[in-house]
mmCIF file of C-alpha atoms in Angstrom:
data_model
loop_
_atom_site.group_PDB
_atom_site.id
_atom_site.type_symbol
_atom_site.label_atom_id
_atom_site.label_comp_id
_atom_site.label_asym_id
_atom_site.label_seq_id
_atom_site.Cartn_x
_atom_site.Cartn_y
_atom_site.Cartn_z
ATOM 1 C CA UNK A 1 -20.700 -23.757 47.969
ATOM 2 C CA UNK A 2 -19.080 -20.448 46.752
ATOM 3 C CA UNK A 3 -16.569 -22.511 44.681
ATOM 4 C CA UNK A 4 -19.307 -24.304 43.185
ATOM 5 C CA UNK A 5 -21.048 -21.023 42.460
ATOM 6 C CA UNK A 6 -18.031 -19.486 40.792
ATOM 7 C CA UNK A 7 -17.388 -22.714 38.611
ATOM 8 C CA UNK A 8 -21.242 -22.393 37.217
ATOM 9 C CA UNK A 9 -20.426 -18.752 36.454
ATOM 10 C CA UNK A 10 -17.305 -19.655 34.688
ATOM 11 C CA UNK A 11 -18.724 -22.251 32.594
ATOM 12 C CA UNK A 12 -21.946 -20.340 31.937
ATOM 13 C CA UNK A 13 -20.944 -16.883 31.658
ATOM 14 C CA UNK A 14 -22.066 -16.601 27.913
ATOM 15 C CA UNK A 15 -25.107 -18.460 28.810
ATOM 16 C CA UNK A 16 -28.702 -16.660 28.815
ATOM 17 C CA UNK A 17 -28.895 -14.011 31.449
ATOM 18 C CA UNK A 18 -32.653 -13.146 31.450
ATOM 19 C CA UNK A 19 -33.875 -9.989 33.313
ATOM 20 C CA UNK A 20 -35.461 -10.506 36.662
ATOM 21 C CA UNK A 21 -38.806 -8.899 36.559
ATOM 22 C CA UNK A 22 -39.268 -5.747 38.486
ATOM 23 C CA UNK A 23 -35.743 -5.303 39.383
ATOM 24 C CA UNK A 24 -33.825 -4.546 36.179
ATOM 25 C CA UNK A 25 -31.121 -7.242 37.523
ATOM 26 C CA UNK A 26 -30.208 -10.207 35.509
ATOM 27 C CA UNK A 27 -30.172 -14.063 36.721
ATOM 28 C CA UNK A 28 -28.146 -16.916 35.149
ATOM 29 C CA UNK A 29 -30.562 -19.367 33.498
ATOM 30 C CA UNK A 30 -28.602 -22.344 34.782
ATOM 31 C CA UNK A 31 -28.684 -21.401 38.371
ATOM 32 C CA UNK A 32 -31.399 -18.629 39.203
ATOM 33 C CA UNK A 33 -29.862 -17.914 42.620
ATOM 34 C CA UNK A 34 -27.096 -16.320 40.852
ATOM 35 C CA UNK A 35 -27.805 -12.679 39.919
ATOM 36 C CA UNK A 36 -25.842 -9.405 38.636
ATOM 37 C CA UNK A 37 -26.587 -6.003 37.645
ATOM 38 C CA UNK A 38 -25.763 -6.854 34.154
ATOM 39 C CA UNK A 39 -25.668 -9.896 31.755
ATOM 40 C CA UNK A 40 -22.431 -12.071 32.202
ATOM 41 C CA UNK A 41 -22.401 -11.349 36.019
ATOM 42 C CA UNK A 42 -20.928 -7.791 35.548
ATOM 43 C CA UNK A 43 -21.521 -5.551 38.382
ATOM 44 C CA UNK A 44 -21.431 -1.742 38.566
ATOM 45 C CA UNK A 45 -18.051 -0.381 39.749
ATOM 46 C CA UNK A 46 -17.572 3.131 41.176
ATOM 47 C CA UNK A 47 -19.762 5.684 42.458
ATOM 48 C CA UNK A 48 -23.161 6.430 40.738
ATOM 49 C CA UNK A 49 -23.014 10.038 41.058
ATOM 50 C CA UNK A 50 -21.336 12.279 38.709
ATOM 51 C CA UNK A 51 -21.067 15.828 37.045
ATOM 52 C CA UNK A 52 -21.571 16.278 33.243
ATOM 53 C CA UNK A 53 -22.035 18.430 30.635
ATOM 54 C CA UNK A 54 -25.391 18.620 28.557
ATOM 55 C CA UNK A 55 -26.271 19.774 25.392
ATOM 56 C CA UNK A 56 -29.889 20.021 23.911
ATOM 57 C CA UNK A 57 -31.556 21.322 20.991
ATOM 58 C CA UNK A 58 -34.906 22.793 21.521
ATOM 59 C CA UNK A 59 -38.441 24.184 19.894
ATOM 60 C CA UNK A 60 -40.994 25.533 21.606
ATOM 61 C CA UNK A 61 -43.751 28.263 20.821
ATOM 62 C CA UNK A 62 -44.139 31.434 22.165
ATOM 63 C CA UNK A 63 -47.518 33.216 21.463
ATOM 64 C CA UNK A 64 -47.449 33.244 17.564
ATOM 65 C CA UNK A 65 -43.858 32.455 16.951
ATOM 66 C CA UNK A 66 -41.765 29.462 16.619
ATOM 67 C CA UNK A 67 -38.592 29.713 18.798
ATOM 68 C CA UNK A 68 -35.859 27.404 18.470
ATOM 69 C CA UNK A 69 -33.417 27.385 21.366
ATOM 70 C CA UNK A 70 -30.109 25.771 22.576
ATOM 71 C CA UNK A 71 -29.368 24.668 26.208
ATOM 72 C CA UNK A 72 -25.919 24.280 27.347
ATOM 73 C CA UNK A 73 -25.201 23.470 30.828
ATOM 74 C CA UNK A 74 -24.050 21.061 33.784
ATOM 75 C CA UNK A 75 -25.863 18.411 35.379
ATOM 76 C CA UNK A 76 -25.109 16.918 38.772
ATOM 77 C CA UNK A 77 -26.548 13.440 39.282
ATOM 78 C CA UNK A 78 -26.812 11.658 42.590
ATOM 79 C CA UNK A 79 -28.079 8.192 42.828
ATOM 80 C CA UNK A 80 -29.045 5.725 45.504
ATOM 81 C CA UNK A 81 -26.565 2.995 46.596
ATOM 82 C CA UNK A 82 -28.595 0.290 44.743
ATOM 83 C CA UNK A 83 -28.769 2.750 41.541
ATOM 84 C CA UNK A 84 -32.497 2.168 41.521
ATOM 85 C CA UNK A 85 -33.171 6.112 42.210
ATOM 86 C CA UNK A 86 -31.512 9.235 41.372
ATOM 87 C CA UNK A 87 -31.908 13.021 41.494
ATOM 88 C CA UNK A 88 -30.710 15.293 38.891
ATOM 89 C CA UNK A 89 -29.811 19.123 39.178
ATOM 90 C CA UNK A 90 -28.751 21.203 36.148
ATOM 91 C CA UNK A 91 -28.036 24.657 35.313
ATOM 92 C CA UNK A 92 -28.365 25.730 31.834
ATOM 93 C CA UNK A 93 -27.746 28.875 29.804
ATOM 94 C CA UNK A 94 -30.549 28.655 26.949
ATOM 95 C CA UNK A 95 -30.444 31.268 23.929
ATOM 96 C CA UNK A 96 -33.925 31.384 22.470
ATOM 97 C CA UNK A 97 -34.057 32.642 18.772
ATOM 98 C CA UNK A 98 -37.075 34.527 17.229
ATOM 99 C CA UNK A 99 -37.291 35.327 13.655
ATOM 100 C CA UNK A 100 -39.516 38.408 12.900
ATOM 101 C CA UNK A 101 -39.468 41.563 10.485
ATOM 102 C CA UNK A 102 -38.234 44.797 12.007
ATOM 103 C CA UNK A 103 -39.650 48.212 11.242
ATOM 104 C CA UNK A 104 -37.786 48.361 7.757
ATOM 105 C CA UNK A 105 -39.786 45.190 6.648
ATOM 106 C CA UNK A 106 -36.273 43.081 6.816
ATOM 107 C CA UNK A 107 -36.212 39.599 8.529
ATOM 108 C CA UNK A 108 -34.429 39.731 11.857
ATOM 109 C CA UNK A 109 -33.245 37.402 14.291
ATOM 110 C CA UNK A 110 -33.835 38.641 17.918
ATOM 111 C CA UNK A 111 -31.871 36.223 20.722
ATOM 112 C CA UNK A 112 -33.352 36.278 24.058
ATOM 113 C CA UNK A 113 -31.188 34.325 26.840
ATOM 114 C CA UNK A 114 -32.707 32.582 29.881
ATOM 115 C CA UNK A 115 -30.721 31.090 32.874
ATOM 116 C CA UNK A 116 -32.876 27.997 33.595
ATOM 117 C CA UNK A 117 -32.566 25.766 36.773
ATOM 118 C CA UNK A 118 -33.885 22.126 36.444
ATOM 119 C CA UNK A 119 -34.563 19.423 39.177
ATOM 120 C CA UNK A 120 -35.650 15.863 38.204
ATOM 121 C CA UNK A 121 -35.999 12.774 40.433
ATOM 122 C CA UNK A 122 -37.115 8.987 39.443
ATOM 123 C CA UNK A 123 -36.327 5.453 38.501
ATOM 124 C CA UNK A 124 -32.948 4.574 37.264
ATOM 125 C CA UNK A 125 -32.836 2.109 34.087
ATOM 126 C CA UNK A 126 -30.480 -1.077 34.410
ATOM 127 C CA UNK A 127 -28.964 0.335 37.382
ATOM 128 C CA UNK A 128 -27.301 2.796 35.237
ATOM 129 C CA UNK A 129 -27.477 6.334 36.327
ATOM 130 C CA UNK A 130 -26.178 7.808 33.010
ATOM 131 C CA UNK A 131 -29.208 6.567 31.163
ATOM 132 C CA UNK A 132 -32.445 8.416 30.823
ATOM 133 C CA UNK A 133 -35.334 7.908 33.547
ATOM 134 C CA UNK A 134 -37.691 5.273 33.367
ATOM 135 C CA UNK A 135 -40.363 7.657 35.095
ATOM 136 C CA UNK A 136 -39.477 11.161 36.541
ATOM 137 C CA UNK A 137 -40.824 14.321 38.091
ATOM 138 C CA UNK A 138 -39.587 17.144 36.426
ATOM 139 C CA UNK A 139 -39.351 20.662 37.106
ATOM 140 C CA UNK A 140 -37.696 23.834 35.420
ATOM 141 C CA UNK A 141 -37.378 27.436 35.922
ATOM 142 C CA UNK A 142 -35.922 30.037 33.623
ATOM 143 C CA UNK A 143 -35.439 33.509 33.859
ATOM 144 C CA UNK A 144 -34.646 35.979 31.017
ATOM 145 C CA UNK A 145 -31.201 37.341 31.465
ATOM 146 C CA UNK A 146 -30.884 39.044 28.059
ATOM 147 C CA UNK A 147 -33.825 40.674 26.123
ATOM 148 C CA UNK A 148 -33.499 41.570 22.423
ATOM 149 C CA UNK A 149 -36.624 42.954 20.679
ATOM 150 C CA UNK A 150 -39.680 43.682 22.173
ATOM 151 C CA UNK A 151 -41.136 40.153 22.177
ATOM 152 C CA UNK A 152 -40.686 39.368 25.878
ATOM 153 C CA UNK A 153 -41.217 41.437 28.908
ATOM 154 C CA UNK A 154 -38.910 42.506 31.262
ATOM 155 C CA UNK A 155 -38.545 39.828 34.223
ATOM 156 C CA UNK A 156 -39.951 37.060 31.940
ATOM 157 C CA UNK A 157 -39.577 33.537 33.536
ATOM 158 C CA UNK A 158 -40.516 30.036 32.075
ATOM 159 C CA UNK A 159 -41.669 27.594 34.438
ATOM 160 C CA UNK A 160 -41.956 23.800 33.223
ATOM 161 C CA UNK A 161 -43.303 21.055 34.938
ATOM 162 C CA UNK A 162 -43.593 17.038 33.814
ATOM 163 C CA UNK A 163 -41.981 15.701 30.948
ATOM 164 C CA UNK A 164 -42.611 12.967 28.497
ATOM 165 C CA UNK A 165 -39.153 11.204 27.641
ATOM 166 C CA UNK A 166 -38.744 8.947 24.973
ATOM 167 C CA UNK A 167 -34.887 8.024 24.723
ATOM 168 C CA UNK A 168 -33.405 11.139 24.208
ATOM 169 C CA UNK A 169 -36.326 13.353 23.262
ATOM 170 C CA UNK A 170 -38.471 15.039 25.887
ATOM 171 C CA UNK A 171 -41.892 16.821 25.520
ATOM 172 C CA UNK A 172 -42.454 19.339 28.464
ATOM 173 C CA UNK A 173 -45.357 21.568 29.011
ATOM 174 C CA UNK A 174 -44.592 25.034 30.100
ATOM 175 C CA UNK A 175 -45.543 28.600 30.642
ATOM 176 C CA UNK A 176 -43.986 31.951 30.152
ATOM 177 C CA UNK A 177 -44.838 34.519 32.640
ATOM 178 C CA UNK A 178 -43.765 38.051 34.141
ATOM 179 C CA UNK A 179 -44.495 40.052 37.250
ATOM 180 C CA UNK A 180 -45.817 37.433 39.440
ATOM 181 C CA UNK A 181 -47.863 35.533 36.820
ATOM 182 C CA UNK A 182 -49.030 38.290 34.822
ATOM 183 C CA UNK A 183 -48.856 37.987 30.804
ATOM 184 C CA UNK A 184 -49.215 34.237 31.179
ATOM 185 C CA UNK A 185 -48.339 32.405 27.856
ATOM 186 C CA UNK A 186 -48.661 28.606 27.523
ATOM 187 C CA UNK A 187 -46.132 26.624 25.613
ATOM 188 C CA UNK A 188 -45.317 23.100 24.573
ATOM 189 C CA UNK A 189 -41.241 22.706 24.534
ATOM 190 C CA UNK A 190 -39.726 19.726 22.485
ATOM 191 C CA UNK A 191 -35.926 18.865 23.261
ATOM 192 C CA UNK A 192 -33.252 16.516 21.801
ATOM 193 C CA UNK A 193 -30.309 15.633 23.882
ATOM 194 C CA UNK A 194 -27.069 14.513 22.772
#
């Protein structure tokens, strides 16, 4: 029976491998009892856990300011054995740039750096933990580690919760606050990953 299945796979390798609804796996159209993680009978090799570098370009608002930023960091991804669920923990350095006029009425760039920890968990697309989430719960907490100008108070935090992810673009609601939720400022953050 096993030799027969191998023969069917070999002769129909380039045949159709439709997706098995609700699982992300594929089945051989000629024999629906033959399934695999990917088309053409391919299966995953190696562990689904890895550590990788991450770069994103972001824009957010802070009070009346349009604030572009950059996120550079490391992300640890741990997935289950079936590669259907994963957890991501990341640490980022995020310089925020505020453009405003100084006391001499000259336009200046003020850089305020945050150190941000994020945590996300959710389903895996196509059994590939390197792909973006199908759906996830995401939380982020940033702390102001370098302050320039009088825009942000000392001990400012940024708290984000939830994210809408469209391919490599994310939209995240967040708030800036200081001294245990004093001076709360709501914000929307749009991120583009690479």
